[in-house]
Coordinates of C-alpha atoms and ligand atoms in Angstrom, one line a residue:
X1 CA 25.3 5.3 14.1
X2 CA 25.1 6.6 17.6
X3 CA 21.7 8.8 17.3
X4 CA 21.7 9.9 20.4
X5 CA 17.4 10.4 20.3
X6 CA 16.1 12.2 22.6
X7 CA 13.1 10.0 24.4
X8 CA 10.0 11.6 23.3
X9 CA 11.4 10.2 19.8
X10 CA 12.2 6.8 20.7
X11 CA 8.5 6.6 22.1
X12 CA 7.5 7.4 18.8
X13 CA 9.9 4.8 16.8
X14 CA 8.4 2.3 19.4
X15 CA 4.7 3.1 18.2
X16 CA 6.1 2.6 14.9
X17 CA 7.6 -0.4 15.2
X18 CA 4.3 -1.8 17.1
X19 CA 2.1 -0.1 14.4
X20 CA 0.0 -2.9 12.3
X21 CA -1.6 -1.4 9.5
X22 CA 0.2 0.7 6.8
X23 CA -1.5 3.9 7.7
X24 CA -1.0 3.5 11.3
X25 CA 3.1 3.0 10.1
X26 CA 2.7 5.7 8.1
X27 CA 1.3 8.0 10.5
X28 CA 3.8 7.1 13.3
X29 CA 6.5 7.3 11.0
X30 CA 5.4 10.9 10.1
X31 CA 5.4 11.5 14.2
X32 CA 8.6 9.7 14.2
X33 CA 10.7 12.3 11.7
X34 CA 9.2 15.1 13.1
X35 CA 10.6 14.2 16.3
X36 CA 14.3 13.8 15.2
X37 CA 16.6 16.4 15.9
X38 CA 18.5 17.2 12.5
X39 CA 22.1 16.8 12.8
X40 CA 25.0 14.5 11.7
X41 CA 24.7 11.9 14.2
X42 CA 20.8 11.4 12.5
X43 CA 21.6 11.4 8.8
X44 CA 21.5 8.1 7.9
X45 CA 18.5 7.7 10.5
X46 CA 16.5 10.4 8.6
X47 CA 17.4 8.8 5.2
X48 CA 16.0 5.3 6.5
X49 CA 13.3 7.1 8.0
X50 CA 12.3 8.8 4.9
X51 CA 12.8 5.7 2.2
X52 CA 10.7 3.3 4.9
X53 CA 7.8 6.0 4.5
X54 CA 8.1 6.5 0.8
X55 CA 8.0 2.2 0.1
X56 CA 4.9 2.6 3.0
X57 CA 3.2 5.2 0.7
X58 CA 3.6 3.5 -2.4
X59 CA 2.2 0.4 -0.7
X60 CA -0.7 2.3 0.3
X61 CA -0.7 4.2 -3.1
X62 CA -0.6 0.3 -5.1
X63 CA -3.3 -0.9 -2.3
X64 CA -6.0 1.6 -3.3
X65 CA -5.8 1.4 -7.0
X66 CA -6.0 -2.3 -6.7
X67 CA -9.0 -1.3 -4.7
X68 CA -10.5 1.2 -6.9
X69 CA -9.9 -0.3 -10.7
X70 CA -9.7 -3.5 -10.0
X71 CA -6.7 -4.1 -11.9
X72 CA -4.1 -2.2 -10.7
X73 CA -0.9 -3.3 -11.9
X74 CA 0.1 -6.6 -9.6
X75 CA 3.5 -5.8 -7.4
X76 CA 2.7 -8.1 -4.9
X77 CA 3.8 -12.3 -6.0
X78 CA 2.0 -14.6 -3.3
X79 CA 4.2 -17.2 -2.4
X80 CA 4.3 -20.4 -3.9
X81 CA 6.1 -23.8 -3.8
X82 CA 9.2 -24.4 -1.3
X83 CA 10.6 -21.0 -1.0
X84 CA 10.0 -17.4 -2.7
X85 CA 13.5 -16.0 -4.2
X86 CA 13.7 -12.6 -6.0
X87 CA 16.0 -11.5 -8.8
X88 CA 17.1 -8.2 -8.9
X89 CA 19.2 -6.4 -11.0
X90 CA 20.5 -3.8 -13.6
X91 CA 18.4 -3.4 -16.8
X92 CA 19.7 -5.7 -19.8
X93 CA 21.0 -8.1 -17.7
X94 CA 19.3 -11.3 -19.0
X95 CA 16.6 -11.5 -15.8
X96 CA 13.8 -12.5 -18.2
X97 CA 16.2 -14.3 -20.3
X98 CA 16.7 -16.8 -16.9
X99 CA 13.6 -17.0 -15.9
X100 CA 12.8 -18.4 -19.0
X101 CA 15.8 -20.6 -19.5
X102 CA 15.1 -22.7 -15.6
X103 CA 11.2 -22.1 -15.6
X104 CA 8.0 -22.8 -17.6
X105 CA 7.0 -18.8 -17.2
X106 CA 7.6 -16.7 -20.6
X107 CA 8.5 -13.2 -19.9
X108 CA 8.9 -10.8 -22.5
X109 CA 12.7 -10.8 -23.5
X110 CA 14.0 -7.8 -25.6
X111 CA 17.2 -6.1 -26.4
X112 CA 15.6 -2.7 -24.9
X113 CA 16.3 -2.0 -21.3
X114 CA 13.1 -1.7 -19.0
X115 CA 10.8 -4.3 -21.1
X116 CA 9.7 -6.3 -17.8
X117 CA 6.9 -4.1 -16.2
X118 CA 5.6 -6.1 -13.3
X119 CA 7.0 -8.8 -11.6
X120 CA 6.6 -12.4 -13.4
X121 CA 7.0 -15.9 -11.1
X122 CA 8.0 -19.4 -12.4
X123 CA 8.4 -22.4 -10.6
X124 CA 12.1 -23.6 -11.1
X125 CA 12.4 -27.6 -10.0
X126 CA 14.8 -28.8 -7.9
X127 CA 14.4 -32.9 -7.2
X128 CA 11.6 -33.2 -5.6
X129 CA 11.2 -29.4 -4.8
X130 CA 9.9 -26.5 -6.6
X131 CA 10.9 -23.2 -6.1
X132 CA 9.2 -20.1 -6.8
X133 CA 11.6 -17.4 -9.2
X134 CA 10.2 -13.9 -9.3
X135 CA 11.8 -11.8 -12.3
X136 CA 11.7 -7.8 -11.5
X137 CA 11.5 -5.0 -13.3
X138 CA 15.2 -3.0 -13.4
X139 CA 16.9 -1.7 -10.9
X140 CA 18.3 2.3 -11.7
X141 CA 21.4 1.8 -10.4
X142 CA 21.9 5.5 -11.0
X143 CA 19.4 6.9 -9.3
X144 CA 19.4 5.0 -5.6
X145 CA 16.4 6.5 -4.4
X146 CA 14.1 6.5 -7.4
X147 CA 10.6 5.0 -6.5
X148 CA 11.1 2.4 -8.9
X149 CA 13.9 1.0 -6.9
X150 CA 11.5 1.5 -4.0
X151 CA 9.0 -1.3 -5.3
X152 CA 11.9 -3.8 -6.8
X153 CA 13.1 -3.5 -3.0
X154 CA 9.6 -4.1 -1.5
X155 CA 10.1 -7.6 -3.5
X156 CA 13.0 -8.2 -2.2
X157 CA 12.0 -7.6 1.7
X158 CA 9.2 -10.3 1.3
X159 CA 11.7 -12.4 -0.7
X160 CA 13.0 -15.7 1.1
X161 CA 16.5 -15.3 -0.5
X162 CA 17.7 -13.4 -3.2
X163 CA 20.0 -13.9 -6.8
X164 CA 21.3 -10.3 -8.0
X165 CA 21.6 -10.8 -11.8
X166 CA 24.4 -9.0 -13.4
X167 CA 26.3 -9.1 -17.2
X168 CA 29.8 -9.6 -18.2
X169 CA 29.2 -7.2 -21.2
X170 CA 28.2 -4.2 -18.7
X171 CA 30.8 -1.9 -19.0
X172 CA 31.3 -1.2 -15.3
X173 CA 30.4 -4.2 -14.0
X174 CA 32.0 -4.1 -10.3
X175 CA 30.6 -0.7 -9.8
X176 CA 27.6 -1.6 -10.7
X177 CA 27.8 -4.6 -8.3
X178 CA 28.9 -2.4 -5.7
X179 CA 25.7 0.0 -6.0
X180 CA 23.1 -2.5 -5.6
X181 CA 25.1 -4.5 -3.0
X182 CA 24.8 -0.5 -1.2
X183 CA 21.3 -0.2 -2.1
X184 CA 20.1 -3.2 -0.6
X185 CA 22.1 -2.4 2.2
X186 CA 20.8 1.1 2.7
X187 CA 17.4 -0.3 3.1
X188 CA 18.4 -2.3 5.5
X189 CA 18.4 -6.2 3.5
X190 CA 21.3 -7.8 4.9
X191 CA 22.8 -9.9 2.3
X192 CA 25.4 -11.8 4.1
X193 CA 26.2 -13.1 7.7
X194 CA 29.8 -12.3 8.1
X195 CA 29.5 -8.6 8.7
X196 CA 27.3 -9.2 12.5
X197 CA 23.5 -9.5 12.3
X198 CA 21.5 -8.6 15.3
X199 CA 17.3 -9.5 14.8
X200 CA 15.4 -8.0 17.6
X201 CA 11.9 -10.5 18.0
X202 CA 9.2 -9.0 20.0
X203 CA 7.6 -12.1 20.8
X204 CA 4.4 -12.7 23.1
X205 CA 5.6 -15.8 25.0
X206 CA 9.0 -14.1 26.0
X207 CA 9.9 -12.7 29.3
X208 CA 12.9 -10.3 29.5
X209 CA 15.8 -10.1 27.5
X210 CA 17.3 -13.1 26.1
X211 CA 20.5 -13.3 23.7
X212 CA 20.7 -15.8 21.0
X213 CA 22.6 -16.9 17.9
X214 CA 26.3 -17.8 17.5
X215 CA 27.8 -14.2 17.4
X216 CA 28.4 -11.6 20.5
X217 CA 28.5 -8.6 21.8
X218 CA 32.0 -6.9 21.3
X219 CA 31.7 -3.7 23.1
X220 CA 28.7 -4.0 25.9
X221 CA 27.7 -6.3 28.4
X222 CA 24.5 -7.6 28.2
X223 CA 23.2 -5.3 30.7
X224 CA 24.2 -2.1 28.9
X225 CA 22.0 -4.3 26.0
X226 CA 18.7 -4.4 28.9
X227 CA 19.3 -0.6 29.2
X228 CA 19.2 0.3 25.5
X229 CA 16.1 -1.7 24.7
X230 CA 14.7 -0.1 27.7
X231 CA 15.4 3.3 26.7
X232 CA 13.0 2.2 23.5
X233 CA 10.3 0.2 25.3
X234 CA 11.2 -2.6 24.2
X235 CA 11.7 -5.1 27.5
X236 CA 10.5 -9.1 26.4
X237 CA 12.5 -10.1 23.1
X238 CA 15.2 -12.8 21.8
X239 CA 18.2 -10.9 20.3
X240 CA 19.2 -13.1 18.3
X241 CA 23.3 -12.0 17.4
X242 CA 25.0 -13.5 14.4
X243 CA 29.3 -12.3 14.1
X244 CA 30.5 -9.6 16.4
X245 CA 28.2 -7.0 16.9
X246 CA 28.3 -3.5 18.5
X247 CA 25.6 -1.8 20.9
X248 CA 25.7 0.5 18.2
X249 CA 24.9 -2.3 15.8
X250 CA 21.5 -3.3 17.6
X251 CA 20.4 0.3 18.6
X252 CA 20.4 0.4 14.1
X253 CA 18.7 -2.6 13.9
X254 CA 15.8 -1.4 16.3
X255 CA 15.4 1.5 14.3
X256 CA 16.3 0.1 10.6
X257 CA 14.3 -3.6 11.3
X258 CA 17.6 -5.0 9.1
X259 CA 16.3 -8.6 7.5
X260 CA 19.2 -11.1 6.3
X261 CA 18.1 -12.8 3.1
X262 CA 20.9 -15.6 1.9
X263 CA 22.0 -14.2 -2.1
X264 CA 24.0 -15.3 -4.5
X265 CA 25.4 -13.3 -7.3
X266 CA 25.1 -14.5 -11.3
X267 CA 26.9 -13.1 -13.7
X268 CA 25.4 -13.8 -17.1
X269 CA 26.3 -13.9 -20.9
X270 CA 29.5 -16.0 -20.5
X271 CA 28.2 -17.1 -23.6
X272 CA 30.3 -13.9 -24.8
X273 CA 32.7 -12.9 -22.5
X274 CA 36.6 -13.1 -22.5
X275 CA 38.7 -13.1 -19.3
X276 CA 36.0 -14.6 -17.1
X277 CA 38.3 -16.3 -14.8
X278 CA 39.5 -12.4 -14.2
X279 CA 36.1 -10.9 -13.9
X280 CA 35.1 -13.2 -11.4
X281 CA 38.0 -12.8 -9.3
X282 CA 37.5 -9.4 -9.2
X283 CA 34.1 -9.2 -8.3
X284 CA 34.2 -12.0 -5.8
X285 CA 36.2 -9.5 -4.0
X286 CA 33.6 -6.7 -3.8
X287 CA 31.2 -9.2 -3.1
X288 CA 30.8 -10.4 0.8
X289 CA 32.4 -13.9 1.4
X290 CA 29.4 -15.8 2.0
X291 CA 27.7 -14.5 -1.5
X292 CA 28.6 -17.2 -4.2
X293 CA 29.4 -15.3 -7.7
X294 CA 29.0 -17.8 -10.7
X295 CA 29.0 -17.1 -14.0
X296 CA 26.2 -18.6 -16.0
X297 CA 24.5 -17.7 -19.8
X298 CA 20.8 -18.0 -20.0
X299 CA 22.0 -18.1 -24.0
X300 CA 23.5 -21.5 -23.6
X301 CA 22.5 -22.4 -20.5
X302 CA 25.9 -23.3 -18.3
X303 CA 26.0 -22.7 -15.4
X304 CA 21.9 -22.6 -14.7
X305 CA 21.8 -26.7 -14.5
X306 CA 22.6 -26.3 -11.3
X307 CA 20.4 -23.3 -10.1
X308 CA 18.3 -25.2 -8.3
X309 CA 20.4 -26.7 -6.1
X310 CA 22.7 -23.6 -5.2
X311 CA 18.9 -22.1 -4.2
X312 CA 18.5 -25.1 -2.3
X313 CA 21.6 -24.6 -0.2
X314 CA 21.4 -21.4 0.2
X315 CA 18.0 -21.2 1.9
X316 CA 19.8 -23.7 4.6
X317 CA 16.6 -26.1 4.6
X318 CA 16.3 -29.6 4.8
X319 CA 13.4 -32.1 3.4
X320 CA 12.1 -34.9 5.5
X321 CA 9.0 -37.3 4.6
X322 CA 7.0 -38.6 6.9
X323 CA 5.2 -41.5 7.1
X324 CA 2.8 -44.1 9.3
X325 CA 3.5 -47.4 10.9
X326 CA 3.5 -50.0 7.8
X327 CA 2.7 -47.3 5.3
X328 CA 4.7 -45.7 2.3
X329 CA 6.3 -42.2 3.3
X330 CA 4.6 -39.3 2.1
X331 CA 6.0 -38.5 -1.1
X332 CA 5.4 -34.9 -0.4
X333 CA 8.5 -33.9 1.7
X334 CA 8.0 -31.4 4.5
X335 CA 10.7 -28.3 4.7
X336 CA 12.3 -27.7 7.4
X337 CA 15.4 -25.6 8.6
X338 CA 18.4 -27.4 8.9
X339 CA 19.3 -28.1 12.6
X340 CA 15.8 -29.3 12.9
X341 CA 14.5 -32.0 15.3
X342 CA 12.1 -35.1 15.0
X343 CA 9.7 -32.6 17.7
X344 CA 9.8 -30.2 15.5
X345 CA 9.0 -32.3 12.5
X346 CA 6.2 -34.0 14.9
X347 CA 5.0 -30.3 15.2
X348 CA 4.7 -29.2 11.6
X349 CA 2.6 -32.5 11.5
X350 CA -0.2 -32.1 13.9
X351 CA 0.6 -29.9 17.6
X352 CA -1.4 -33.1 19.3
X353 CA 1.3 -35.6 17.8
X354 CA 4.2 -33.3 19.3
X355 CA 2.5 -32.7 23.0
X356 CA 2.1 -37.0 23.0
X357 CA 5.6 -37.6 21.5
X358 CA 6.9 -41.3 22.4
X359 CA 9.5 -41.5 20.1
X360 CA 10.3 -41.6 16.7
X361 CA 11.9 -44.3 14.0
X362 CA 14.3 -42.8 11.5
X363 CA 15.5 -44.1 8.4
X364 CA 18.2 -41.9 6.1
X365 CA 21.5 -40.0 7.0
X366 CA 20.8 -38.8 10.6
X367 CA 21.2 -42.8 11.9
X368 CA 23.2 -45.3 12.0
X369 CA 20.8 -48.2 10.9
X370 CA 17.3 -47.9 9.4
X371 CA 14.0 -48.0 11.5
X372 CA 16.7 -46.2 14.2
X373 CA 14.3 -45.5 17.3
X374 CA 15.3 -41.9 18.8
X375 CA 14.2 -38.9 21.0
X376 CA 12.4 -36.0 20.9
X377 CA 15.9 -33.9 20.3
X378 CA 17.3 -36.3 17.7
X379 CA 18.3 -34.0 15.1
X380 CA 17.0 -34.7 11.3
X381 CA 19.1 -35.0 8.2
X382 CA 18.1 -33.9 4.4
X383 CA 15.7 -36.8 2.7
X384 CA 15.4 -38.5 6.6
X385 CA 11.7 -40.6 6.4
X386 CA 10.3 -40.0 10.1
X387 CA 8.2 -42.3 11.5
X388 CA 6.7 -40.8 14.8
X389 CA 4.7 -42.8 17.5
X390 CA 2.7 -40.9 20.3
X391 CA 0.9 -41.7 23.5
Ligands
GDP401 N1 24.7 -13.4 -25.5 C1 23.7 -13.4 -24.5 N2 22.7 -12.6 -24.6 C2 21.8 -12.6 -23.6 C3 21.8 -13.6 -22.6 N3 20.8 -13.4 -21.8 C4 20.1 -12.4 -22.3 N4 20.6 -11.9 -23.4 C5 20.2 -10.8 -24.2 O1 20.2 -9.6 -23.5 C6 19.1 -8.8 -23.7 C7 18.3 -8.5 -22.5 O2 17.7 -9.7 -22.0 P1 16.5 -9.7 -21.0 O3 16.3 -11.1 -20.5 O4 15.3 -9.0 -21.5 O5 17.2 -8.8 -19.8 P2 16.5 -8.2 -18.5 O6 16.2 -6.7 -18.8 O7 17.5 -8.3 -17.4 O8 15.3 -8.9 -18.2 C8 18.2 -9.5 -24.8 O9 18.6 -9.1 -26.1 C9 18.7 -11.0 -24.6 O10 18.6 -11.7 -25.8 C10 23.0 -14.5 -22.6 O11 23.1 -15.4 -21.7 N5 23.9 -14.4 -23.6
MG402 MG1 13.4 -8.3 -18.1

């Protein structure tokens, strides 16, 4: 997508992109389109430009008549428990039907498409770990750009990962799964890490231009990356690069703010399907190679026994329990991402017991022996008890 914008209207994307309120995005966005030449090289520019604005007005639009009645229907789920993960997908599907197979919630469940109105949480336990399971209204697979789509999406944005729910009785299944994989593309959610991820953060503490992550640039030197972000004000961030990435491929994600959220795929009613082996092939091949597609029925239940822990995996997270010298660990685990260290742990706990860090006694799968004394950088497995001592 080589946009080629002129500078008054990367000024403007910049005041977007530093905007904090809704109407402040709203009206820079406005600014923003104005300032786009039309041509070919901007179509898919515009088309962002446009949806962002129309999910920013219906924000807006859901904010005041929360405001004004009261009780305005509810789009937004506070997060809850371990991690917030949205399902999304075609009418029919069996969403409500899943929600109320793993959780305690009890959706309304009918054979007519477009029952589920709002959005509906349950808390789905994993272990010692609950996670929070949104069910959303439909998706109109036919009509990309409907403003329905636009607040299933919003969901989905705020979402911590994602399970796309589809059925083996839909009668064109892998076009269907093809559609929303494009949807959630086109609004820039990232549903896999193979295709090169570039995530531009603006952060206070950072001086210049650093680049992150295990990926690289393919097509630039870094410098050539110094002068891009120049061009659009932006001059202290960490690009952080996942797979092989183009300079076209983080000029997009300035302008489109791409987010990755980890997904898996389920495809239910296997309670009546035939061929499933088939199907799945199939569709595993539309689907990106990191997206898991598993066949479950919310009828019978297979498949959903281990929901929970494919949800664990996916969010790439760890737990570890802390605990006091000659006390019981906390039973209460604290979530962290994998890769973490015992200073980061000592962080989450208290910023005074991470600036006097000493050391730190381990017990679980990250040493060799319990009670294993280590450093600040020792790095913590799943179900690891910490024990850290400070000056
Ligand atoms: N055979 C079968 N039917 C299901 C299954 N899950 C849901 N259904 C049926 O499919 C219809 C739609 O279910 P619902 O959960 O409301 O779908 P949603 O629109 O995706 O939330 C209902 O008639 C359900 O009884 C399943 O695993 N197997
Ligand atoms: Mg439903």
């Amino acid at each position: 997508m080589p946009a080629n914008l002129p500078p008054e209207a990367r000024v403007k994307l910049a005041k977007y992109s530093e905007a904090k309120t809704v109407e402040d995005k709203i009206k820079a966005l406005e600014e923003f389109i104005s300032s786009v030449p039309k041509h070919k090289g901007t179509e898919n520019l515009m088309l962002w430009a446009r949806r962002r604005l129309a999910e920013l007005r219906e924000e807006l639009e859901l904010r005041k008549r929360k405001k004004v009645g009261g009780g305005g229907p509810q789009y937004f789920i506070e997060k809850a428990g371990a991690a917030q993960v949205v399902m999304l997908g075609p009418p029919s599907v069996g969403k409500s039907s899943i929600l109320a197979r793993v959780t305690n919630a009890k959706p309304e469940i009918s054979p007519f498409p477009f029952t589920t109105k709002l959005p509906t949480p349950g808390m789905l336990v994993y272990e010692d770990l609950q996670f929070q399971l949104v069910d959303t209204p439909a998706l109109i697979v036919e009509d990309p750009e409907s403003s329905f789509n636009n607040r299933v999406i919003g969901l989905a944005r705020n979402a911590d990962a994602l399970i796309l729910v589809f059925s083996f009785d839909m009668p064109d299944l892998e076009n269907s799964v093809s559609m929303v994989l494009e949807m959630l593309d086109d609004r820039g959610i990232v549903v896999s890490k193979s295709k090169g991820l570039v995530k531009i953060k603006k952060s206070r503490g950072v001086e210049g231009v650093r680049v992150i992550g295990h990926g690289r640039l393919v097509d630039s030197t870094e410098e050539d990356l110094r002068r891009l972000l120049a061009s659009y004000r932006i001059y202290n961030a960490i690009i952080e690069v996942e797979g092989e990435v183009s300079l076209d491929d983080v000029e997009a994600s300035i302008l489109t703010s791409r987010v990755y959220k980890p997904t898996i795929i389920l495809i239910n009613k296997a309670d009546i399907a035939e061929g499933i082996a088939e199907t799945l092939e199939r569709v595993s091949r539309i689907a990106p190679k990191d997206v898991p597609v598993i066949p479950v029925s919310a009828a019978s239940g297979r498949g959903l026994e281990g929901l929970g822990g494919l949800v664990f995996k996916m969010l790439n997270i760890i737990r570890v329990y802390t605990k006091s010298p000659n006390k019981e660990p906390d039973p209460r685990p604290l979530i962290v991402k994998r890769g973490a260290t015992v200073i980061e742990v000592a962080e989450m706990v208290h910023e005074r017991l991470a600036g006097n860090f000493k050391y730190a006694k381990v017990w679980g799968r990250s040493v060799k022996f319990p009670g294993q004394r280590v450093g600040s950088d020792h790095v913590v497995e799943d179900g690891d008890i910490v024990e850290i001592h400070s000056y």
